Short mmCIF file of C-alpha atoms in Angstrom, two decimals:
data_model
loop_
_atom_site.label_atom_id
_atom_site.label_comp_id
_atom_site.label_asym_id
_atom_site.label_seq_id
_atom_site.Cartn_x
_atom_site.Cartn_y
_atom_site.Cartn_z
CA MET A 1 116.43 144.91 132.47
CA LYS A 2 112.78 144.58 131.59
CA LEU A 3 113.63 143.17 128.21
CA LYS A 4 116.05 140.75 129.85
CA ALA A 5 113.35 139.57 132.28
CA THR A 6 110.98 139.00 129.38
CA ILE A 7 113.58 137.05 127.42
CA ILE A 8 114.33 134.89 130.47
CA TRP A 9 110.62 134.31 130.93
CA GLY A 10 110.30 133.42 127.25
CA VAL A 11 113.05 130.83 127.52
CA CYS A 12 111.45 129.43 130.70
CA MET A 13 108.07 129.18 128.96
CA LEU A 14 109.58 127.45 125.96
CA THR A 15 111.23 124.97 128.29
CA ALA A 16 107.95 124.56 130.18
CA GLN A 17 106.01 123.99 126.96
CA LEU A 18 108.58 121.48 125.75
CA SER A 19 108.61 119.66 129.05
CA ALA A 20 104.78 119.84 129.13
CA SER A 21 104.71 117.86 125.92
CA VAL A 22 107.15 115.42 127.49
CA PHE A 23 105.00 115.27 130.65
CA SER A 24 101.97 114.17 128.67
CA ALA A 25 103.85 110.98 127.91
CA ASP A 26 105.93 111.07 131.07
CA VAL A 27 103.63 111.18 134.08
CA PHE A 28 104.85 112.18 137.52
CA SER A 29 103.24 112.04 140.92
CA GLY A 30 102.47 115.18 142.92
CA TYR A 31 104.78 113.60 145.50
CA THR A 32 107.81 114.82 143.52
CA LEU A 33 106.69 118.44 144.07
CA LEU A 34 106.40 118.11 147.86
CA LYS A 35 108.77 119.65 150.36
CA GLN A 36 111.02 117.14 152.12
CA GLU A 37 109.08 117.39 155.40
CA THR A 38 105.79 116.61 153.66
CA LYS A 39 107.37 113.64 151.89
CA GLU A 40 108.55 112.36 155.25
CA MET A 41 105.07 112.82 156.67
CA GLN A 42 103.60 110.69 153.89
CA ASP A 43 106.29 108.03 154.07
CA ASP A 44 106.01 107.40 157.80
CA ASP A 45 102.76 105.63 158.71
CA PHE A 46 102.97 107.03 162.24
CA LEU A 47 103.20 110.62 160.95
CA ASN A 48 100.82 110.16 158.02
CA GLN A 49 97.48 111.51 159.26
CA GLY A 50 95.65 109.66 156.50
CA MET A 51 96.44 106.36 158.22
CA ALA A 52 93.79 107.06 160.88
CA THR A 53 91.20 107.04 158.10
CA VAL A 54 92.64 103.83 156.66
CA GLU A 55 92.34 102.23 160.11
CA LYS A 56 88.77 103.44 160.45
CA GLY A 57 88.09 101.91 157.03
CA GLY A 58 89.58 98.63 158.24
CA LYS A 59 87.16 98.55 161.15
CA LEU A 60 84.19 99.24 158.86
CA PHE A 61 85.49 96.55 156.51
CA ALA A 62 85.30 94.03 159.39
CA SER A 63 81.98 95.29 160.81
CA ILE A 64 79.02 92.90 160.56
CA GLY A 65 76.09 94.28 158.55
CA LYS A 66 72.35 93.61 158.85
CA ASN A 67 72.69 90.48 156.74
CA GLY A 68 75.16 88.99 159.23
CA LYS A 69 78.06 89.44 156.84
CA SER A 70 80.99 91.83 156.67
CA CYS A 71 83.29 92.70 153.76
CA GLU A 72 85.69 90.17 155.28
CA THR A 73 83.17 87.33 154.77
CA CYS A 74 84.07 87.27 151.09
CA HIS A 75 87.30 89.26 150.87
CA GLY A 76 89.18 87.65 153.78
CA GLN A 77 90.55 89.04 156.99
CA GLY A 78 91.95 92.52 156.37
CA GLY A 79 90.96 92.11 152.72
CA LYS A 80 93.71 89.57 152.07
CA LYS A 81 91.72 87.93 149.28
CA LEU A 82 91.51 91.22 147.38
CA ASP A 83 93.96 91.39 144.49
CA PRO A 84 95.99 94.64 144.57
CA LYS A 85 96.39 94.37 140.79
CA VAL A 86 92.60 94.54 140.39
CA ILE A 87 92.27 97.45 142.83
CA ALA A 88 94.73 99.34 140.62
CA THR A 89 92.44 98.97 137.58
CA TYR A 90 89.53 101.07 138.93
CA PRO A 91 87.33 102.59 137.57
CA VAL A 92 86.37 99.40 135.72
CA LEU A 93 83.55 98.49 133.36
CA ASN A 94 80.55 97.33 135.40
CA SER A 95 79.29 94.15 133.77
CA LYS A 96 75.67 94.87 134.72
CA THR A 97 75.39 98.46 133.52
CA GLN A 98 78.14 98.28 130.87
CA ARG A 99 79.35 101.64 132.19
CA PRO A 100 82.43 102.53 134.24
CA ILE A 101 82.14 102.28 138.01
CA THR A 102 84.51 103.86 140.53
CA LEU A 103 85.98 101.92 143.44
CA GLN A 104 84.03 104.01 145.93
CA GLN A 105 80.73 103.47 144.07
CA HIS A 106 81.44 99.74 143.98
CA ILE A 107 82.00 99.72 147.77
CA ILE A 108 78.86 101.79 148.37
CA ASN A 109 76.79 99.37 146.28
CA GLU A 110 78.13 96.29 148.08
CA TRP A 111 77.62 97.97 151.45
CA THR A 112 73.86 98.17 150.93
CA GLU A 113 73.09 95.39 148.45
CA ASN A 114 75.26 92.66 149.95
CA LEU A 115 75.59 93.59 153.61
CA GLY A 116 72.14 95.16 153.97
CA ASN A 117 73.48 98.33 155.58
CA ALA A 118 71.99 101.81 155.35
CA PRO A 119 73.23 103.54 152.17
CA LEU A 120 76.52 105.43 152.37
CA LYS A 121 76.69 108.89 150.88
CA TYR A 122 79.28 109.31 148.14
CA GLU A 123 82.41 111.03 149.55
CA SER A 124 81.06 110.74 153.12
CA SER A 125 83.71 110.00 155.72
CA ASP A 126 82.69 106.32 156.00
CA ALA A 127 82.69 105.79 152.24
CA LEU A 128 86.08 107.51 151.99
CA ALA A 129 87.47 105.45 154.88
CA LEU A 130 86.45 102.22 153.19
CA GLU A 131 87.89 103.35 149.86
CA ALA A 132 91.11 104.50 151.55
CA PHE A 133 91.41 101.15 153.32
CA VAL A 134 90.93 99.15 150.12
CA ARG A 135 93.19 101.33 147.99
CA ASN A 136 95.86 101.27 150.70
CA LEU A 137 95.99 97.48 150.22
CA ALA A 138 97.31 98.25 146.74
CA ARG A 139 99.86 100.85 147.84
CA GLY A 140 102.93 100.54 145.62
CA GLN A 141 100.92 98.82 142.91
CA VAL A 142 101.11 100.42 139.46
CA VAL A 143 97.91 102.19 138.30
CA ASN A 144 96.58 100.23 135.36
CA VAL A 145 93.17 101.45 134.19
CA GLN A 146 91.81 99.82 131.08
CA THR A 147 91.31 102.36 128.28
CA GLY A 148 90.74 100.05 125.32
CA GLY A 149 87.76 97.99 124.14
CA LYS A 150 84.44 99.02 125.63
CA MET A 151 86.17 101.67 127.75
CA VAL A 152 87.22 103.73 124.72
CA PRO A 153 84.13 105.97 124.49
CA PHE A 154 84.09 106.61 128.26
CA PHE A 155 87.81 107.39 128.30
CA GLU A 156 87.32 109.81 125.41
CA GLN A 157 84.38 111.52 127.14
CA GLY A 158 86.42 111.89 130.32
CA LYS A 159 89.33 113.28 128.36
CA LYS A 160 87.04 115.82 126.73
CA LEU A 161 85.70 116.93 130.12
CA TYR A 162 89.25 117.29 131.40
CA GLU A 163 90.76 119.07 128.46
CA GLU A 164 87.99 121.05 126.81
CA ALA A 165 85.12 121.68 129.23
CA ARG A 166 85.82 125.23 130.35
CA ALA A 167 83.68 126.14 133.33
CA GLY A 168 82.97 128.88 135.80
CA GLN A 169 83.34 132.62 135.70
CA LEU A 170 87.11 132.21 135.33
CA ASP A 171 86.38 130.01 132.30
CA MET A 172 89.03 127.33 132.81
CA ALA A 173 89.35 123.62 132.13
CA CYS A 174 91.41 121.17 134.19
CA ALA A 175 94.00 121.03 131.41
CA SER A 176 94.39 124.84 131.36
CA CYS A 177 96.65 124.47 134.40
CA HIS A 178 97.54 120.81 134.83
CA ASN A 179 98.54 119.96 131.26
CA LEU A 180 100.36 123.16 130.39
CA TYR A 181 102.01 124.41 133.58
CA PRO A 182 102.81 121.62 136.06
CA GLY A 183 105.76 122.52 138.25
CA LEU A 184 105.20 126.28 137.87
CA LYS A 185 103.79 128.46 140.59
CA LEU A 186 100.32 129.95 140.66
CA ARG A 187 100.93 132.61 143.30
CA ALA A 188 102.61 130.56 146.08
CA GLN A 189 101.18 127.19 145.06
CA VAL A 190 103.04 124.84 142.74
CA LEU A 191 100.76 123.41 140.07
CA SER A 192 100.72 119.62 139.97
CA GLN A 193 100.05 117.44 136.99
CA GLY A 194 96.65 116.71 138.55
CA GLN A 195 97.38 113.04 139.16
CA SER A 196 95.01 110.93 141.23
CA ASN A 197 97.29 108.07 142.34
CA GLY A 198 97.36 109.18 145.98
CA PHE A 199 93.60 109.48 146.59
CA PRO A 200 91.88 109.33 148.99
CA LEU A 201 94.58 111.52 150.51
CA TYR A 202 95.21 113.62 153.57
CA ARG A 203 94.93 117.25 152.50
CA LEU A 204 96.82 119.57 154.83
CA ALA A 205 94.76 122.58 153.70
CA ASP A 206 91.56 120.80 154.81
CA GLY A 207 92.99 118.90 157.79
CA LYS A 208 91.23 115.74 156.65
CA VAL A 209 91.11 112.97 154.08
CA VAL A 210 89.48 113.98 150.80
CA GLY A 211 88.43 111.91 147.82
CA VAL A 212 89.31 112.70 144.23
CA GLN A 213 85.78 113.94 143.48
CA THR A 214 85.89 116.32 146.45
CA ARG A 215 89.21 117.64 145.18
CA ILE A 216 87.82 118.09 141.66
CA ASN A 217 84.94 120.12 143.09
CA GLN A 218 87.33 122.22 145.19
CA CYS A 219 89.09 123.15 141.94
CA PHE A 220 85.77 124.01 140.29
CA ASP A 221 84.88 126.14 143.29
CA GLN A 222 88.12 128.07 142.88
CA PHE A 223 87.28 129.05 139.36
CA ARG A 224 83.74 129.91 140.39
CA ALA A 225 82.07 126.94 138.73
CA GLU A 226 79.30 124.59 139.88
CA GLY A 227 80.88 121.19 140.43
CA TYR A 228 79.24 117.97 139.27
CA PRO A 229 77.44 116.02 142.00
CA PHE A 230 79.46 113.29 143.75
CA GLY A 231 79.06 109.95 142.04
CA SER A 232 77.55 111.60 138.94
CA GLU A 233 78.23 110.42 135.42
CA GLU A 234 80.57 113.38 134.78
CA ASN A 235 82.63 112.86 137.92
CA THR A 236 82.91 109.14 137.16
CA LEU A 237 84.19 109.93 133.67
CA LEU A 238 86.61 112.52 135.04
CA GLU A 239 87.90 110.06 137.63
CA LEU A 240 88.24 107.39 134.96
CA TYR A 241 90.24 109.70 132.72
CA MET A 242 92.38 111.05 135.57
CA ASN A 243 93.25 107.60 136.91
CA ALA A 244 94.01 106.33 133.41
CA ARG A 245 96.09 109.42 132.70
CA GLY A 246 98.23 108.31 135.65
CA ASN A 247 98.67 104.74 134.40
CA GLY A 248 102.17 103.68 135.37
CA LEU A 249 102.30 105.71 138.59
CA LYS A 250 102.35 103.87 141.89
CA ILE A 251 99.34 104.03 144.20
CA GLU A 252 100.25 106.12 147.27
CA THR A 253 97.00 106.01 149.27
CA PRO A 254 96.89 107.72 151.66
CA ALA A 255 99.11 110.42 150.12
CA VAL A 256 99.72 113.72 151.92
CA ARG A 257 99.24 116.90 149.87
CA PHE A 258 98.50 120.59 150.22
CA MET B 1 66.98 154.32 159.82
CA LYS B 2 68.07 151.00 161.27
CA LYS B 3 71.76 150.11 161.14
CA SER B 4 71.23 147.17 158.79
CA ASN B 5 69.21 149.32 156.38
CA LEU B 6 71.98 151.87 156.39
CA ALA B 7 74.52 149.18 155.59
CA VAL B 8 72.43 147.99 152.65
CA SER B 9 72.05 151.56 151.37
CA ILE B 10 75.81 152.07 151.56
CA MET B 11 76.32 148.86 149.65
CA ILE B 12 73.88 149.87 146.95
CA ALA B 13 75.54 153.29 146.72
CA CYS B 14 78.98 151.71 146.47
CA PHE B 15 78.04 149.08 143.95
CA PRO B 16 78.56 151.11 140.78
CA LEU B 17 82.07 151.86 142.04
CA GLY B 18 82.78 148.18 141.69
CA ILE B 19 82.34 146.70 145.15
CA LEU B 20 81.28 143.24 144.04
CA ALA B 21 80.68 140.29 146.30
CA ALA B 22 83.74 138.68 144.67
CA ASP B 23 86.19 137.96 147.46
CA VAL B 24 84.07 139.16 150.34
CA PRO B 25 82.83 136.48 152.77
CA THR B 26 79.52 134.81 151.99
CA GLU B 27 77.42 136.94 154.36
CA THR B 28 77.53 139.72 151.77
CA PRO B 29 74.21 139.47 149.95
CA THR B 30 74.51 138.65 146.27
CA PRO B 31 73.42 141.69 144.26
CA LYS B 32 70.00 141.34 142.68
CA PRO B 33 70.03 141.11 138.88
CA GLU B 34 68.72 144.68 138.56
CA MET B 35 71.75 145.88 140.53
CA ILE B 36 74.20 144.35 138.06
CA GLU B 37 75.45 146.97 135.62
CA ALA B 38 74.42 146.69 131.99
CA TYR B 39 76.89 144.83 129.79
CA GLN B 40 78.91 147.09 127.51
CA THR B 41 79.57 145.60 124.10
CA TRP B 42 83.06 145.78 122.62
CA LYS B 43 84.69 144.83 119.36
CA ASN B 44 88.02 143.24 118.58
CA THR B 45 89.48 145.21 115.66
CA ASP B 46 92.90 144.06 114.51
CA TYR B 47 93.52 142.42 117.90
CA SER B 48 92.77 145.61 119.77
CA ILE B 49 89.87 147.38 121.50
CA GLY B 50 90.68 150.96 120.61
CA SER B 51 88.22 152.92 122.72
CA PRO B 52 87.53 152.67 126.48
CA LEU B 53 84.58 150.51 127.53
CA GLY B 54 81.54 152.72 128.19
CA GLY B 55 83.72 155.75 127.35
CA LEU B 56 85.07 155.67 130.91
CA LYS B 57 88.38 157.07 132.07
CA GLY B 58 90.60 154.71 134.05
CA ASN B 59 92.16 155.47 137.41
CA PRO B 60 95.65 153.91 137.59
CA ALA B 61 95.86 153.95 141.41
CA ASN B 62 92.63 151.98 141.68
CA GLY B 63 93.78 149.75 138.82
CA ARG B 64 96.80 148.74 140.87
CA LYS B 65 94.47 147.78 143.76
CA VAL B 66 92.25 145.76 141.42
CA ALA B 67 95.34 144.01 140.04
CA ILE B 68 96.38 142.94 143.55
CA HIS B 69 92.89 142.02 144.84
CA ARG B 70 92.57 138.22 144.93
CA GLY B 71 88.86 138.28 144.17
CA LYS B 72 89.10 140.75 141.29
CA GLY B 73 92.12 141.04 138.99
CA ASN B 74 94.36 138.72 140.99
CA CYS B 75 97.01 139.36 138.31
CA LEU B 76 99.74 138.29 140.74
CA ALA B 77 98.41 134.73 140.66
CA CYS B 78 100.16 134.29 137.31
CA HIS B 79 102.29 137.39 136.62
CA GLN B 80 105.37 138.95 138.16
CA MET B 81 104.68 142.66 138.60
CA PRO B 82 106.48 145.70 140.00
CA ILE B 83 104.47 145.40 143.23
CA PRO B 84 107.21 144.72 145.79
CA GLU B 85 104.96 144.80 148.87
CA GLU B 86 103.19 141.63 147.74
CA GLU B 87 104.95 138.27 148.11
CA PHE B 88 104.76 135.20 145.88
CA HIS B 89 104.17 136.45 142.36
CA GLY B 90 103.07 133.66 140.02
CA GLU B 91 105.19 132.22 137.20
CA VAL B 92 102.61 131.07 134.69
CA GLY B 93 102.17 134.27 132.66
CA PRO B 94 104.69 136.79 131.29
CA PRO B 95 106.14 139.43 133.66
CA LEU B 96 104.19 142.69 133.32
CA ASP B 97 106.97 145.15 134.08
CA GLY B 98 107.45 147.17 130.91
CA ILE B 99 104.26 145.79 129.33
CA ALA B 100 103.23 149.29 128.13
CA SER B 101 106.40 149.45 126.04
CA ARG B 102 105.39 146.27 124.27
CA TYR B 103 101.66 146.85 123.74
CA ASP B 104 99.49 149.90 123.24
CA GLU B 105 96.37 150.69 125.23
CA GLY B 106 93.93 149.00 122.85
CA GLN B 107 96.01 145.81 122.72
CA LEU B 108 96.20 145.71 126.51
CA ARG B 109 92.45 146.28 126.79
CA LEU B 110 91.70 143.28 124.58
CA ARG B 111 94.07 141.11 126.61
CA ILE B 112 92.25 141.99 129.83
CA VAL B 113 88.75 141.85 128.33
CA ASN B 114 89.20 138.45 126.67
CA MET B 115 92.59 136.91 126.01
CA GLN B 116 90.80 133.99 124.32
CA GLU B 117 90.39 136.27 121.27
CA LEU B 118 94.17 135.99 120.80
CA ASN B 119 94.79 132.50 122.15
CA PRO B 120 91.81 130.12 122.36
CA GLY B 121 93.74 127.78 124.66
CA THR B 122 94.80 130.42 127.14
CA LEU B 123 94.55 129.94 130.88
CA MET B 124 93.96 133.67 131.42
CA PRO B 125 90.40 134.36 132.59
CA PRO B 126 88.35 136.61 130.31
CA PHE B 127 87.69 139.55 132.61
CA TYR B 128 84.94 141.09 130.50
CA LYS B 129 83.31 138.37 128.43
CA HIS B 130 79.52 138.33 127.99
CA PRO B 131 78.03 136.55 131.03
CA ASP B 132 75.93 134.32 128.73
CA GLN B 133 79.09 132.82 127.24
CA PHE B 134 80.21 131.03 130.40
CA ASN B 135 79.40 127.44 131.44
CA ARG B 136 78.25 126.17 134.83
CA VAL B 137 79.00 129.36 136.74
CA SER B 138 78.36 129.02 140.47
CA LYS B 139 75.21 130.81 141.60
CA LYS B 140 77.03 133.59 143.38
CA TYR B 141 78.69 134.79 140.17
CA GLN B 142 75.99 134.12 137.59
CA GLY B 143 75.12 136.86 135.12
CA ARG B 144 78.18 138.89 135.92
CA THR B 145 81.54 139.71 134.39
CA ILE B 146 84.68 139.19 136.50
CA LEU B 147 85.49 142.91 136.51
CA THR B 148 83.19 145.90 136.10
CA VAL B 149 83.67 148.26 133.16
CA GLN B 150 85.32 150.80 135.46
CA GLU B 151 87.69 148.18 136.89
CA VAL B 152 88.73 147.11 133.37
CA GLU B 153 89.55 150.71 132.50
CA ASP B 154 91.36 151.20 135.81
CA VAL B 155 93.56 148.15 135.17
CA VAL B 156 94.28 149.33 131.61
CA ALA B 157 95.26 152.76 132.99
CA TYR B 158 97.52 151.10 135.57
CA LEU B 159 99.22 148.84 133.02
CA MET B 160 99.84 151.88 130.80
CA THR B 161 102.05 153.26 133.60
CA LEU B 162 104.34 150.18 133.34
CA LYS B 163 106.57 151.60 130.61
#
């Protein structure tokens, strides 16, 4: 019996390893791992709790800042002048700094520099609401982060952080779980591929909308590691790599996840 | 003696038995560095650690508890084990029923102490790796191994019962 169980496990692992290598080319959204009721919650805007945050973001987007302008002054009512295809390319190379910039950082910068508002804290509820609102405009759009040209070194650094940087007392890297074992259970929780196409998303375990950098730090916390500060170089590189790793997936913001 | 002082004394007395702050809520004070037990060196010889860490004798009943405890061994996160009272055994690692028929004590000890010695890409946490060899450990766990020497030996003793 015991031997049989081990053989079955061995076959399962072989299948998992084989499919893991397929997964690396064949990305899939965490949506596919959800229970039917959670899928329905995400799909119905009236049930999707993340939509309240998107609406809040919409109000902030239209709110007049100290300079007498709102986001709508340039980007049109409800952001209609924003191109969903461009939203799907974030993080992008910032022409001023020649470094990658996340969508949320871009919004935070505009919020103070252009509108003259008080600075927004990275991953604060207002910053997340604005990001959720903007990314929701590109819902259904295919993620398309640039990884070539000047982005190459940043993509490679992000990849290294994701795959090789073991951290914490449990000494794990992101890839230890999300590259090798997606779809398998860690205790009662199914491991996802660690895709970021639904962020900012409504996390049922937290009862609120979380950003990708908050989620990264929650993972670090679980393996007893110090996370990188929000908006830091490392988190930007991780977000860049994670988004690019999900190139081809559709944006689901606001997704619903556990 | 005040109640709080008594509580602290009990904690200090219990500490060598392996009551770490691991899974206990944050109000438990983090042990001071001098309270952390001295690190016991070990050597991987032919993919095995032949002798018990610190020459200690393991207690299988306690090893089973450590294996279940989510803040200590948490073996059930990844492994199916003959522990029927616990639900939701993980699927990531091999089932451990019958593990003692497949490996001897020294081989099991190395796997618990540091599986990375056998597989550098493993997901399995190294339960007794030198605290200086970790990166960016959160403050609460700095300078400490995941399990104490006694807990390692207890888990080894427990696994040896899984023939």
